[in-house]
CSV table of C-alpha atoms in Angstrom, one decimal:
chain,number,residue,atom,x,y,z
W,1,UNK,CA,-46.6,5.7,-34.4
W,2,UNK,CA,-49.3,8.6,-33.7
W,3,UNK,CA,-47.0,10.9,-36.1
W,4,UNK,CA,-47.2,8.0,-39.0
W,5,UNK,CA,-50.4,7.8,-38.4
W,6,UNK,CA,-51.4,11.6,-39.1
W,7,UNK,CA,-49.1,11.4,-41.6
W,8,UNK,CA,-50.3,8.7,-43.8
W,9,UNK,CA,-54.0,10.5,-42.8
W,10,UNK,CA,-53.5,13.7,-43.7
W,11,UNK,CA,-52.7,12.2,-47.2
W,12,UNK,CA,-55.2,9.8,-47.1
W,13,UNK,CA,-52.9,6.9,-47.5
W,14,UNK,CA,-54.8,4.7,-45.0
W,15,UNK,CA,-56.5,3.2,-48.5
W,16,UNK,CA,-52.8,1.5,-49.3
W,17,UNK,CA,-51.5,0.6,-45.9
W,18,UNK,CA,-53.2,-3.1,-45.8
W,19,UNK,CA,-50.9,-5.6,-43.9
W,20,UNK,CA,-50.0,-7.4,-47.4
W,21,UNK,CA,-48.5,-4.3,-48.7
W,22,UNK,CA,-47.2,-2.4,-45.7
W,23,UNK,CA,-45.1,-5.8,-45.4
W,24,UNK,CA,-44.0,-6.1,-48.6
W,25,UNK,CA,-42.4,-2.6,-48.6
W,26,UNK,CA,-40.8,-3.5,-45.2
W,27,UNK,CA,-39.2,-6.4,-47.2
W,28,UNK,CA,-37.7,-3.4,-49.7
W,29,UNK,CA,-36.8,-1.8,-47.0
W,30,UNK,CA,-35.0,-4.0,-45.2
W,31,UNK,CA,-33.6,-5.1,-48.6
W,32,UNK,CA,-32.1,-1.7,-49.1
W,33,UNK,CA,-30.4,-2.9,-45.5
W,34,UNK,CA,-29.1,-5.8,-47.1
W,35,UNK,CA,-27.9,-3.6,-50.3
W,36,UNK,CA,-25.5,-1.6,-47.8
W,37,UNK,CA,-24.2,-4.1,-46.1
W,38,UNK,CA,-24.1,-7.4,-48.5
W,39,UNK,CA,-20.3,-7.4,-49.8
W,40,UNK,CA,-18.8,-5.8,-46.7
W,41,UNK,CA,-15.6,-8.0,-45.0
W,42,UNK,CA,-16.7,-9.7,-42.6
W,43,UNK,CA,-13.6,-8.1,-40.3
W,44,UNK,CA,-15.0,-4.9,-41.1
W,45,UNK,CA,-18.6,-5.6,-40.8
W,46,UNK,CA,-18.5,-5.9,-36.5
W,47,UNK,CA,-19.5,-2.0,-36.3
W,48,UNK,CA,-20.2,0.9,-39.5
W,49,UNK,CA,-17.5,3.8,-40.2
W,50,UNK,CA,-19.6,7.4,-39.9
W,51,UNK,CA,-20.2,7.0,-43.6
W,52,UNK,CA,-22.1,3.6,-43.6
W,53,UNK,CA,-23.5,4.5,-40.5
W,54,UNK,CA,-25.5,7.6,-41.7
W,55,UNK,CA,-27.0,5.6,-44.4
W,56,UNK,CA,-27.9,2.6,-41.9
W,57,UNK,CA,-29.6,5.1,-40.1
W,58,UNK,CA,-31.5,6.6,-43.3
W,59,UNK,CA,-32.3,3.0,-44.1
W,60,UNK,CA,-33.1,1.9,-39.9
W,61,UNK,CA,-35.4,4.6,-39.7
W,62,UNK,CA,-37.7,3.6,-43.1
W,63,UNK,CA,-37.5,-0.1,-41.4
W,64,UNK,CA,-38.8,1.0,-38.2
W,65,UNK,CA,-41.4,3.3,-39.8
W,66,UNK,CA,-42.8,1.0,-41.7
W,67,UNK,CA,-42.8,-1.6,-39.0
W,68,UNK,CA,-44.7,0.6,-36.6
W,69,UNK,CA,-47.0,1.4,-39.2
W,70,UNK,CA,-48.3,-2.3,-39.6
W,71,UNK,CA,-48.6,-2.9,-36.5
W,72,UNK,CA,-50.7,0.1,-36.0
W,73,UNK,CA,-53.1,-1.3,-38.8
W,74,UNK,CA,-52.6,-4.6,-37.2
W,75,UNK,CA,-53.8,-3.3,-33.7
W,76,UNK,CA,-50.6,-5.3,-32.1
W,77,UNK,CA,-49.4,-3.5,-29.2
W,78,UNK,CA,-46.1,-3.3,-30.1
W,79,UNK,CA,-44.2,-2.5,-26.4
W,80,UNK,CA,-46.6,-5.3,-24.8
W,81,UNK,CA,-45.4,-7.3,-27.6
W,82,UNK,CA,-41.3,-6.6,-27.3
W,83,UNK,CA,-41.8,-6.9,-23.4
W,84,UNK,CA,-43.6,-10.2,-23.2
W,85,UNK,CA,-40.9,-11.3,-25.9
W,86,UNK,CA,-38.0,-10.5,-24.2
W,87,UNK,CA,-39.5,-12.6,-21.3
W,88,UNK,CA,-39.8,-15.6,-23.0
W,89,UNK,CA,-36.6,-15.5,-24.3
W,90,UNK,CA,-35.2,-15.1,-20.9
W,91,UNK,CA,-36.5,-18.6,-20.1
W,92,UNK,CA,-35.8,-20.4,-23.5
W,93,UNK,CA,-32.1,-19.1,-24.0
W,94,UNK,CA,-30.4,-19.6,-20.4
W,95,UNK,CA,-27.2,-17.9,-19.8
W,96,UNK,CA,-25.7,-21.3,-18.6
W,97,UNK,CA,-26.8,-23.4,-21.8
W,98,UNK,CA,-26.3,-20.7,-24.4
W,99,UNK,CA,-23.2,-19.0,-23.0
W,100,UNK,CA,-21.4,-18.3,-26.8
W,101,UNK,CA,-23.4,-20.7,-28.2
W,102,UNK,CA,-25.3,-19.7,-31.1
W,103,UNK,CA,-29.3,-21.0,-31.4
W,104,UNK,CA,-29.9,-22.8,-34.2
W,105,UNK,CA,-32.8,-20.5,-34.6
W,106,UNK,CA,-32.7,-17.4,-31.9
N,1,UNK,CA,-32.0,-1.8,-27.4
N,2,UNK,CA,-30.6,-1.5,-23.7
N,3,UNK,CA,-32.3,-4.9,-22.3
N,4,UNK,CA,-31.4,-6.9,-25.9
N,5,UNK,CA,-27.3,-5.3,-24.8
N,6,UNK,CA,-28.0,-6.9,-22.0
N,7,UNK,CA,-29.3,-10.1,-22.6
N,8,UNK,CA,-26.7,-10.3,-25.7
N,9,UNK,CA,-23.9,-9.8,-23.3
N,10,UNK,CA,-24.9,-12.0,-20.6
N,11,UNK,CA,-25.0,-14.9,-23.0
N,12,UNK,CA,-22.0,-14.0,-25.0
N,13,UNK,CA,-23.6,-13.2,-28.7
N,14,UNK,CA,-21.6,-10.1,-29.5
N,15,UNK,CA,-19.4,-11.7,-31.3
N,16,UNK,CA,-22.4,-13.4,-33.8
N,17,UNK,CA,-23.9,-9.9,-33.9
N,18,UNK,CA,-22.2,-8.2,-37.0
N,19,UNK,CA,-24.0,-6.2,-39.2
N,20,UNK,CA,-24.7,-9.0,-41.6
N,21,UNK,CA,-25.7,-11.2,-39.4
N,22,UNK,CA,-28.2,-9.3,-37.8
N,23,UNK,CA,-28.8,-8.2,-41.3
N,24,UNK,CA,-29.7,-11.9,-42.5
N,25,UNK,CA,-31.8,-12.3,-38.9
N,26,UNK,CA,-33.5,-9.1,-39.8
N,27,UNK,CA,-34.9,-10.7,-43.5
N,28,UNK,CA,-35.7,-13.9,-41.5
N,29,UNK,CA,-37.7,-12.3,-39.2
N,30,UNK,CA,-39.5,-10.5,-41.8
N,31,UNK,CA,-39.6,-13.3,-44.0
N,32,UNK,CA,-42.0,-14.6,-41.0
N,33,UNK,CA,-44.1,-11.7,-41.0
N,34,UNK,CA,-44.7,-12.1,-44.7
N,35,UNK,CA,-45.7,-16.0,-44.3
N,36,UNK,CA,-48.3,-15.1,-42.2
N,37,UNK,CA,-50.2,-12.9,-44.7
N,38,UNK,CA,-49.0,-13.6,-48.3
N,39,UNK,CA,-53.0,-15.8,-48.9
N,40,UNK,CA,-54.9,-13.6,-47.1
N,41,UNK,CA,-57.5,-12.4,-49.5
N,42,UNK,CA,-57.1,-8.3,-49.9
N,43,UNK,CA,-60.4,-8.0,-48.6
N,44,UNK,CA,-59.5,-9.4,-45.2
N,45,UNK,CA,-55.9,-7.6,-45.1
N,46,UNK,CA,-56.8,-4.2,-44.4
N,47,UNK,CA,-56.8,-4.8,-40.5
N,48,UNK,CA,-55.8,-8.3,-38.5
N,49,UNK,CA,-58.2,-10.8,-36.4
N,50,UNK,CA,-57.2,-11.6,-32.7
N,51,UNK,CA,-55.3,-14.8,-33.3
N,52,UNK,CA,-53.6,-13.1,-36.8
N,53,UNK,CA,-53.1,-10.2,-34.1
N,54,UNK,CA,-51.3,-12.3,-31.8
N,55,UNK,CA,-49.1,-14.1,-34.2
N,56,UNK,CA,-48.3,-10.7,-35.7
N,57,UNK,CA,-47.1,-9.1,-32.8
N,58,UNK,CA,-45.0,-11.8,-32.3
N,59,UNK,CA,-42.7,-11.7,-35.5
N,60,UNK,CA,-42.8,-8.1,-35.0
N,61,UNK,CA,-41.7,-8.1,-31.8
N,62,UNK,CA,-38.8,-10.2,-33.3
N,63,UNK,CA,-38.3,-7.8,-36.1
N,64,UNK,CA,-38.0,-4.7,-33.9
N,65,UNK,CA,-35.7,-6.6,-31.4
N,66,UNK,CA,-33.1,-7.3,-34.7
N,67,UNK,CA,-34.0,-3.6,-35.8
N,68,UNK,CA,-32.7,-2.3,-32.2
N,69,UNK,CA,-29.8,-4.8,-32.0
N,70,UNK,CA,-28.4,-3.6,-35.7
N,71,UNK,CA,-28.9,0.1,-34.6
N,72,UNK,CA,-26.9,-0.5,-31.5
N,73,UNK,CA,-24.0,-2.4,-33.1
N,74,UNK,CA,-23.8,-0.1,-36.2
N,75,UNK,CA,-23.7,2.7,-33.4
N,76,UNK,CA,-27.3,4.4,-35.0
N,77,UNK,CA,-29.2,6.6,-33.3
N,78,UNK,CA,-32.6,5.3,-34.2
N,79,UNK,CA,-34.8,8.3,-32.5
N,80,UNK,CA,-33.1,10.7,-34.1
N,81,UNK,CA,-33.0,9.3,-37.7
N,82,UNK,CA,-37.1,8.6,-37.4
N,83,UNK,CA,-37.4,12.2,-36.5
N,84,UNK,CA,-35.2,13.0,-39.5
N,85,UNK,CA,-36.6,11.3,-41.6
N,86,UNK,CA,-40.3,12.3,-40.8
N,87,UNK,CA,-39.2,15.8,-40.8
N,88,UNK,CA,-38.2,15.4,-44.5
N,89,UNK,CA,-41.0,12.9,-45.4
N,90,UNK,CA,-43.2,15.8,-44.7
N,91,UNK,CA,-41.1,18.1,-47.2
N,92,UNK,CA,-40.6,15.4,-49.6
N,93,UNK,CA,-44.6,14.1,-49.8
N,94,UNK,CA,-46.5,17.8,-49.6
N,95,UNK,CA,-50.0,17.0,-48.5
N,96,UNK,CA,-51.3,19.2,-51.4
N,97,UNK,CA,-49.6,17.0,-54.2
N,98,UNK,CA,-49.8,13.5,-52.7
N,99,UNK,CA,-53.2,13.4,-50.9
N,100,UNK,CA,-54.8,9.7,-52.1
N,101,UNK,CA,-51.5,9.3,-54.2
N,102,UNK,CA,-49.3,6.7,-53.5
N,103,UNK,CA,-45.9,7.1,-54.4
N,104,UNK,CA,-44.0,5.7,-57.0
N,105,UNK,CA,-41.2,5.0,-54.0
N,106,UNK,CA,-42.8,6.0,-50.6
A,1,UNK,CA,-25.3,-20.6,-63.9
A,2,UNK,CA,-22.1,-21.2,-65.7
A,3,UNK,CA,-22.0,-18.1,-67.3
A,4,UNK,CA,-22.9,-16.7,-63.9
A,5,UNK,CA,-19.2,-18.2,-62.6
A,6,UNK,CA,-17.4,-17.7,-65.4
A,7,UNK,CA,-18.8,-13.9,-64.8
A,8,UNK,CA,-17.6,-13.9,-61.3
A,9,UNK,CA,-13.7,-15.7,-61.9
A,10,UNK,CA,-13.2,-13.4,-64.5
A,11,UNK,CA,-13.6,-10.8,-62.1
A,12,UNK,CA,-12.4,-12.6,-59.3
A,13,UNK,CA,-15.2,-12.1,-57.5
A,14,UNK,CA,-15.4,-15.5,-55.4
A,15,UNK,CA,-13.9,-13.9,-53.0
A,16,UNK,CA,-17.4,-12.1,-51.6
A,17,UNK,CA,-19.6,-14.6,-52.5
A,18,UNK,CA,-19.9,-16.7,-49.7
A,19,UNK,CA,-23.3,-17.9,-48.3
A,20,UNK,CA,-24.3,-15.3,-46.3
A,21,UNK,CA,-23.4,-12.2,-48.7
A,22,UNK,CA,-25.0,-13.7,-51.5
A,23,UNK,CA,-28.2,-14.1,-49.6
A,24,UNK,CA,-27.8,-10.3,-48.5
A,25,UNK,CA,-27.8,-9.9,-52.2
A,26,UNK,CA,-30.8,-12.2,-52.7
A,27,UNK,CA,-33.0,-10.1,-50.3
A,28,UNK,CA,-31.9,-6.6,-51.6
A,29,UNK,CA,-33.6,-8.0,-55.0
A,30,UNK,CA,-36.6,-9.4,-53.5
A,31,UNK,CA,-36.6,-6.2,-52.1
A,32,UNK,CA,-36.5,-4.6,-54.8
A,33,UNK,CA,-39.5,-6.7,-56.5
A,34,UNK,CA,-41.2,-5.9,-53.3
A,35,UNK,CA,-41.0,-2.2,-53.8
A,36,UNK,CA,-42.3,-2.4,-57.9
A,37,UNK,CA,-45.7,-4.4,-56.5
A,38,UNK,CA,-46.3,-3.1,-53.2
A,39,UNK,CA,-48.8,-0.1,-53.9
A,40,UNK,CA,-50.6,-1.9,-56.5
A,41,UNK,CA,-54.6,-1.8,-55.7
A,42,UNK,CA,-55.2,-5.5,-55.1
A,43,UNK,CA,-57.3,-5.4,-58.2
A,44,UNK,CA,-54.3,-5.3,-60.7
A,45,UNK,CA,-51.8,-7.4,-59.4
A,46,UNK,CA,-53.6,-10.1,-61.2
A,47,UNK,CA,-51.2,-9.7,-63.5
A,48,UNK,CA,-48.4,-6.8,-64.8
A,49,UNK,CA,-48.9,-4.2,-67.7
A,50,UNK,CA,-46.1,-4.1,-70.3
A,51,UNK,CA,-44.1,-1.1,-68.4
A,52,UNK,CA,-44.1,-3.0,-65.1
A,53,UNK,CA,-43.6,-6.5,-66.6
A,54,UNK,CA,-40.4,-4.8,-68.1
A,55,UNK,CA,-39.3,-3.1,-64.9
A,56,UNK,CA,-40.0,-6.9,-62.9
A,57,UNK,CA,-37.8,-8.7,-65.4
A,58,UNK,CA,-35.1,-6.8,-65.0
A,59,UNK,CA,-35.6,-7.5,-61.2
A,60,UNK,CA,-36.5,-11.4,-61.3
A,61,UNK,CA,-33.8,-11.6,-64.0
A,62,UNK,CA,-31.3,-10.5,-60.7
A,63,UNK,CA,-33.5,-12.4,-57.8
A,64,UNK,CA,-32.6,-15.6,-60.5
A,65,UNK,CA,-28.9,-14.8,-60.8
A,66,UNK,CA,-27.7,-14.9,-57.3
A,67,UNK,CA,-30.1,-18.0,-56.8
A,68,UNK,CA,-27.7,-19.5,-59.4
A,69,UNK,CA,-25.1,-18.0,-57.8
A,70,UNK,CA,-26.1,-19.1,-54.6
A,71,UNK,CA,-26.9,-22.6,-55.7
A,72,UNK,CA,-23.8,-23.2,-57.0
A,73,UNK,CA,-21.5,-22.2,-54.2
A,74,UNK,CA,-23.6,-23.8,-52.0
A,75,UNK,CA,-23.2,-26.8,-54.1
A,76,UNK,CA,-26.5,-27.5,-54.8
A,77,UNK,CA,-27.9,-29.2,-57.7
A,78,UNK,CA,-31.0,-26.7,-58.2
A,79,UNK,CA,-32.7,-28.8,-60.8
A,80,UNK,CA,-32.7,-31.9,-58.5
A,81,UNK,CA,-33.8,-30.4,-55.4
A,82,UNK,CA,-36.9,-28.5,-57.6
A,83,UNK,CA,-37.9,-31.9,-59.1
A,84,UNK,CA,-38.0,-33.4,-55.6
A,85,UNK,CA,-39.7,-30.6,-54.4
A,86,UNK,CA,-42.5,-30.8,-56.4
A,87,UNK,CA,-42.7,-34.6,-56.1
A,88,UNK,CA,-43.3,-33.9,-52.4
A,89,UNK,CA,-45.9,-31.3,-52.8
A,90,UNK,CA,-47.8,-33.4,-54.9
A,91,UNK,CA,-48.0,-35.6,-52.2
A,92,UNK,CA,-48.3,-33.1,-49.2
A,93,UNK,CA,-51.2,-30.9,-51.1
A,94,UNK,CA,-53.3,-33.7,-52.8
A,95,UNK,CA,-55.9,-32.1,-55.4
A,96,UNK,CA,-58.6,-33.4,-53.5
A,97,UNK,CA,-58.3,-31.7,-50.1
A,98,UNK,CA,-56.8,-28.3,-51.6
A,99,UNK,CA,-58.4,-27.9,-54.2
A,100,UNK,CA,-59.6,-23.9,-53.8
A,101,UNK,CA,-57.9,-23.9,-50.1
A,102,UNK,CA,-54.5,-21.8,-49.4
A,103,UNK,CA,-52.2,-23.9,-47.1
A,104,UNK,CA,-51.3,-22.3,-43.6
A,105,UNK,CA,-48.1,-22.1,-45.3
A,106,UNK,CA,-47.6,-23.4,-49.3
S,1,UNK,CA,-42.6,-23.0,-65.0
S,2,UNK,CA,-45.1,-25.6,-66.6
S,3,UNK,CA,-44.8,-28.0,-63.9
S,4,UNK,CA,-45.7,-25.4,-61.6
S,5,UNK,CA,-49.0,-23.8,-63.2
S,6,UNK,CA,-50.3,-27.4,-63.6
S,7,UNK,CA,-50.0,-27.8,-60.3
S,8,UNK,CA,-51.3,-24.8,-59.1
S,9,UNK,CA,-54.4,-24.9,-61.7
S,10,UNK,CA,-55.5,-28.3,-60.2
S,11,UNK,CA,-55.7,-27.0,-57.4
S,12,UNK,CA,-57.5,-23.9,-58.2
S,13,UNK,CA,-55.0,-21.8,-56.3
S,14,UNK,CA,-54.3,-19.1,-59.2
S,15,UNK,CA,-56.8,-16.6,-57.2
S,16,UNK,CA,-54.3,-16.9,-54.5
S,17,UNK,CA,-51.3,-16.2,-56.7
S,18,UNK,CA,-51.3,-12.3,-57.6
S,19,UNK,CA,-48.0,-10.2,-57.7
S,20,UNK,CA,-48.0,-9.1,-54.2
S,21,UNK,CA,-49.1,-12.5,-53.0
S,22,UNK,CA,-46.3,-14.2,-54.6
S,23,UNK,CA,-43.8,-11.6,-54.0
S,24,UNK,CA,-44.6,-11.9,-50.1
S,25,UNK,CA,-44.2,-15.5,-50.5
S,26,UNK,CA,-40.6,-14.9,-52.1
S,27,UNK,CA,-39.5,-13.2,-49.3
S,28,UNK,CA,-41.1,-15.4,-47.4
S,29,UNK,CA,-38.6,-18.0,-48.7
S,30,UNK,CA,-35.9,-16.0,-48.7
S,31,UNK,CA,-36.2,-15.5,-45.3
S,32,UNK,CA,-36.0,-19.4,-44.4
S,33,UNK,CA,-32.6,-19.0,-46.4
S,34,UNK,CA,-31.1,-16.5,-44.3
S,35,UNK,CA,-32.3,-18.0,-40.9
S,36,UNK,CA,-29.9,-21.0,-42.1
S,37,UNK,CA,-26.9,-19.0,-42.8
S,38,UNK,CA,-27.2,-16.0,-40.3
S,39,UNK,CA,-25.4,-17.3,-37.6
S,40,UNK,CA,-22.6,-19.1,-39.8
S,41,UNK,CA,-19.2,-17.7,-38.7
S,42,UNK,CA,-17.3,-16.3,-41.8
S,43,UNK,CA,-14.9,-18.5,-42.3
S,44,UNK,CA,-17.6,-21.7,-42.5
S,45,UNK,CA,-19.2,-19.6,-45.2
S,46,UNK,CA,-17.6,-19.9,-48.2
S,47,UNK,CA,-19.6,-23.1,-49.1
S,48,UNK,CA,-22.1,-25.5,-47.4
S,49,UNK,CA,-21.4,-28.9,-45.6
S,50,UNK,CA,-23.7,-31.7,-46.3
S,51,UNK,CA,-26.3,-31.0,-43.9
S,52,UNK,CA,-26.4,-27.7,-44.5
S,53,UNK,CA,-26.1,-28.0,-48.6
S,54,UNK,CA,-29.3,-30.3,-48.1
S,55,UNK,CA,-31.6,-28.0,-46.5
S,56,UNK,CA,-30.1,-24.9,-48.7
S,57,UNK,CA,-31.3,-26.9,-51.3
S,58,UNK,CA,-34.6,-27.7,-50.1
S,59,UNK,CA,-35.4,-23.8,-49.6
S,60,UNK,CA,-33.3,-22.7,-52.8
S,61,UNK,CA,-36.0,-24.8,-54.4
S,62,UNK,CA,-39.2,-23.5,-52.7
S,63,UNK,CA,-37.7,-19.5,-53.7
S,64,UNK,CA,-37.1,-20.9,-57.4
S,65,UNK,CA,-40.8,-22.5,-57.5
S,66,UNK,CA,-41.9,-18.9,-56.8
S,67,UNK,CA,-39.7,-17.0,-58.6
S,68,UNK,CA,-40.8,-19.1,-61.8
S,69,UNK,CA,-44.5,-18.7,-60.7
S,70,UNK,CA,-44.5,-15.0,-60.3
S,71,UNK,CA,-42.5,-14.7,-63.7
S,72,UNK,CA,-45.7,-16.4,-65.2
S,73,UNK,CA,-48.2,-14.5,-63.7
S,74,UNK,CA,-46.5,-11.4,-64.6
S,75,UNK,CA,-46.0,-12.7,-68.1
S,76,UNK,CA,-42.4,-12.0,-67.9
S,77,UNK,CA,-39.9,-14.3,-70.1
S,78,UNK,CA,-37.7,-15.4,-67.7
S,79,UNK,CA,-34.9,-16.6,-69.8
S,80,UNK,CA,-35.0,-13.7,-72.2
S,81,UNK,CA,-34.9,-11.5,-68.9
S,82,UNK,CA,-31.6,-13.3,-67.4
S,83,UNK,CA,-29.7,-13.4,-70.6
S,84,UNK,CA,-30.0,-9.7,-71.9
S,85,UNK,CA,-28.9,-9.1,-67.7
S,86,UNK,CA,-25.9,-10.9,-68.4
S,87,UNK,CA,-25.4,-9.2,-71.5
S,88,UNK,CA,-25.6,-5.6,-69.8
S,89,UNK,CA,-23.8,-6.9,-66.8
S,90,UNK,CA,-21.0,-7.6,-69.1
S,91,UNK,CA,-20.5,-4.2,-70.5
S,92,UNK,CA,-21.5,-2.3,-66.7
S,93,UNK,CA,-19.0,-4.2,-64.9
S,94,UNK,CA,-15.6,-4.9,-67.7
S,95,UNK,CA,-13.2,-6.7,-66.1
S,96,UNK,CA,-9.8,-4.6,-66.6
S,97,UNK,CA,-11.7,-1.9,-64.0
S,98,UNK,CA,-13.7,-4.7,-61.2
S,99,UNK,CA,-11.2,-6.8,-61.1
S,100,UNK,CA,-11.1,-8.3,-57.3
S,101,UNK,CA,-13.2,-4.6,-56.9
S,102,UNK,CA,-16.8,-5.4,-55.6
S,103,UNK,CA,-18.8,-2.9,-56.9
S,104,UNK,CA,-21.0,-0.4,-54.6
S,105,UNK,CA,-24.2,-2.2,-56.0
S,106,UNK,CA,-23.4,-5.1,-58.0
C-alpha cells in the first residue's frame, strides 16, 4: 500500500484515484480475470497449468493493487477489516451446518 | 490465504472453489463495492465518511478474501507478482512522462 | 438474440455457454466498459465525444450480446422480465418521494 | 430505452446518471448475476430451473435497464452497434476454422 501510494504521488495521480473510479477499474480488472478464465472446462478449471497461471498472476496482482489502493483513499484498514471478517464468518458458517454445503450467498 | 485454507477445508468448500467460481464470487464481491458508490456525487468521492468507511471495508474485506482464495487454488504467488508488477509499472509509467497523466490503460 | 444462437450452433458453440461462463463473459465486457470511462474527470462523463462513443459501442454492442445469450440459455423471456421491472419501479420509486433523491440502491 | 429516460427525467435523476455512474451500476448488476450462479456445480449449469430462471430474470433485467441507459447517455445507437458486431463477428470467427474451437477471446 505505502509503495502504491508513492507511486501514484510521485506522478501525481492522487487527482484520479476517487473511490468511483478506482472501483470501476477494479471491475476491468477483475474482468480481465474473468477473460482468462471464462470458457475453461470446468474439469480443467480446479487449478491453472504454468501457462494460465503466470497470466492469473499478472492479472491477481493489478486486482490486489488496485484494491489496496481504494482502500487506502478510503482510509479502511484493510487487515482489521479481513481479521474481523474472518471472525464473523467463523460464527455464521459452522463446520457442523455447512460441512460441503454450499451458502446460498457465502 | 492460510486461515481462508483453513476455514475452506474444515467446512468442505474445495470442491466449489474452481477458478471460475471464485472468479464469479470475485465480480459479486466487487459488484458490492460498486453499489455502494455508483450516486455518490464526484465531489464527495474523493475520500469515504465513517459509516461509507465501514461498509467499504467490509466488501473489501470480501473481495481480498476471494482475491487470496483464487491465488491459492490457481497456485499464484501473489507477493511476488505485486512486486513484479510494481517493478515494471515503474518502467512502464516514467515519472517524467506521466506525472498528472493518466493513462490511456493504467 | 436469434442470430446470436444461430451464431453459436453454427459453430457449435453451446457447448461453453452454460450460465456461469457466459457471465464470466458478461463481466470481462463490463470490464472492459469500465476500463474506456474510468479516468474520465467527473466533468465529462456527462456524456461521450464521438471517438469514445465509438470505442463504448463496440463494447455495449458485446455487454448486450451475451445478455442475449445469457437470457436465452437461461430461458428467460428478457422483454417480459424488463416490462415487469419497470412496472415495479414505478411503484417502488414514486415521483413524488424521489424526485432529485438517488435510492440507497436504484 | 424511452421507457427508461422518462422514468428517470421524472424523477430528476439524469445528474446521477453519468458514464462512470452508470457503468458502476452495470457492474453492480452484473455482480447480483454472478452471486446466483457462482456456486452452481457444472453439470446444473447448462440452463436454469424455475426458481433460478426467475430471479436470473429479474437481474438480467435490472443489467439490460442500464445497459440501455448508459447507451443513451453516451449517445450510442445500440442496435446499429449490435448488428455491425454481428456482422464482424461473422467474418472474425468463420465457421470451417471455430468449429466446436472456443476462441482465446471470443
Amino acid at each position: 500500500m505505502r509503495q502504491m501510494r508513492a507511486f501514484s504521488d510521485a506522478r501525481d495521480w492522487g487527482r484520479f484515484h476517487d473511490l468511483k473510479s478506482l472501483t470501476l477499474a477494479l471491475a476491468g480488472e477483475v474482468g480481465e480475470v474473468a477473460e482468462l478464465v471464462q470458457w475453461l472446462p470446468a474439469e480443467r478449471a480446479m487449478t491453472a497449468d504454468p501457462p494460465l497461471r503466470e497470466r492469473l498472476g499478472d492479472e491477481l496482482a493489478d486486482v490486489l493493487l488496485y484494491l489496496l489502493r481504494l482502500a487506502d483513499v478510503a482510509g479502511v484498514d484493510l487487515s482489521d477489516a479481513v481479521l474481523g471478517k474472518l471472525a464473523r464468518n467463523g460464527e455464521r458458517f459452522p463446520v457442523a451446518s455447512f460441512r460441503g454445503v454450499a451458502p446460498e450467498r457465502q
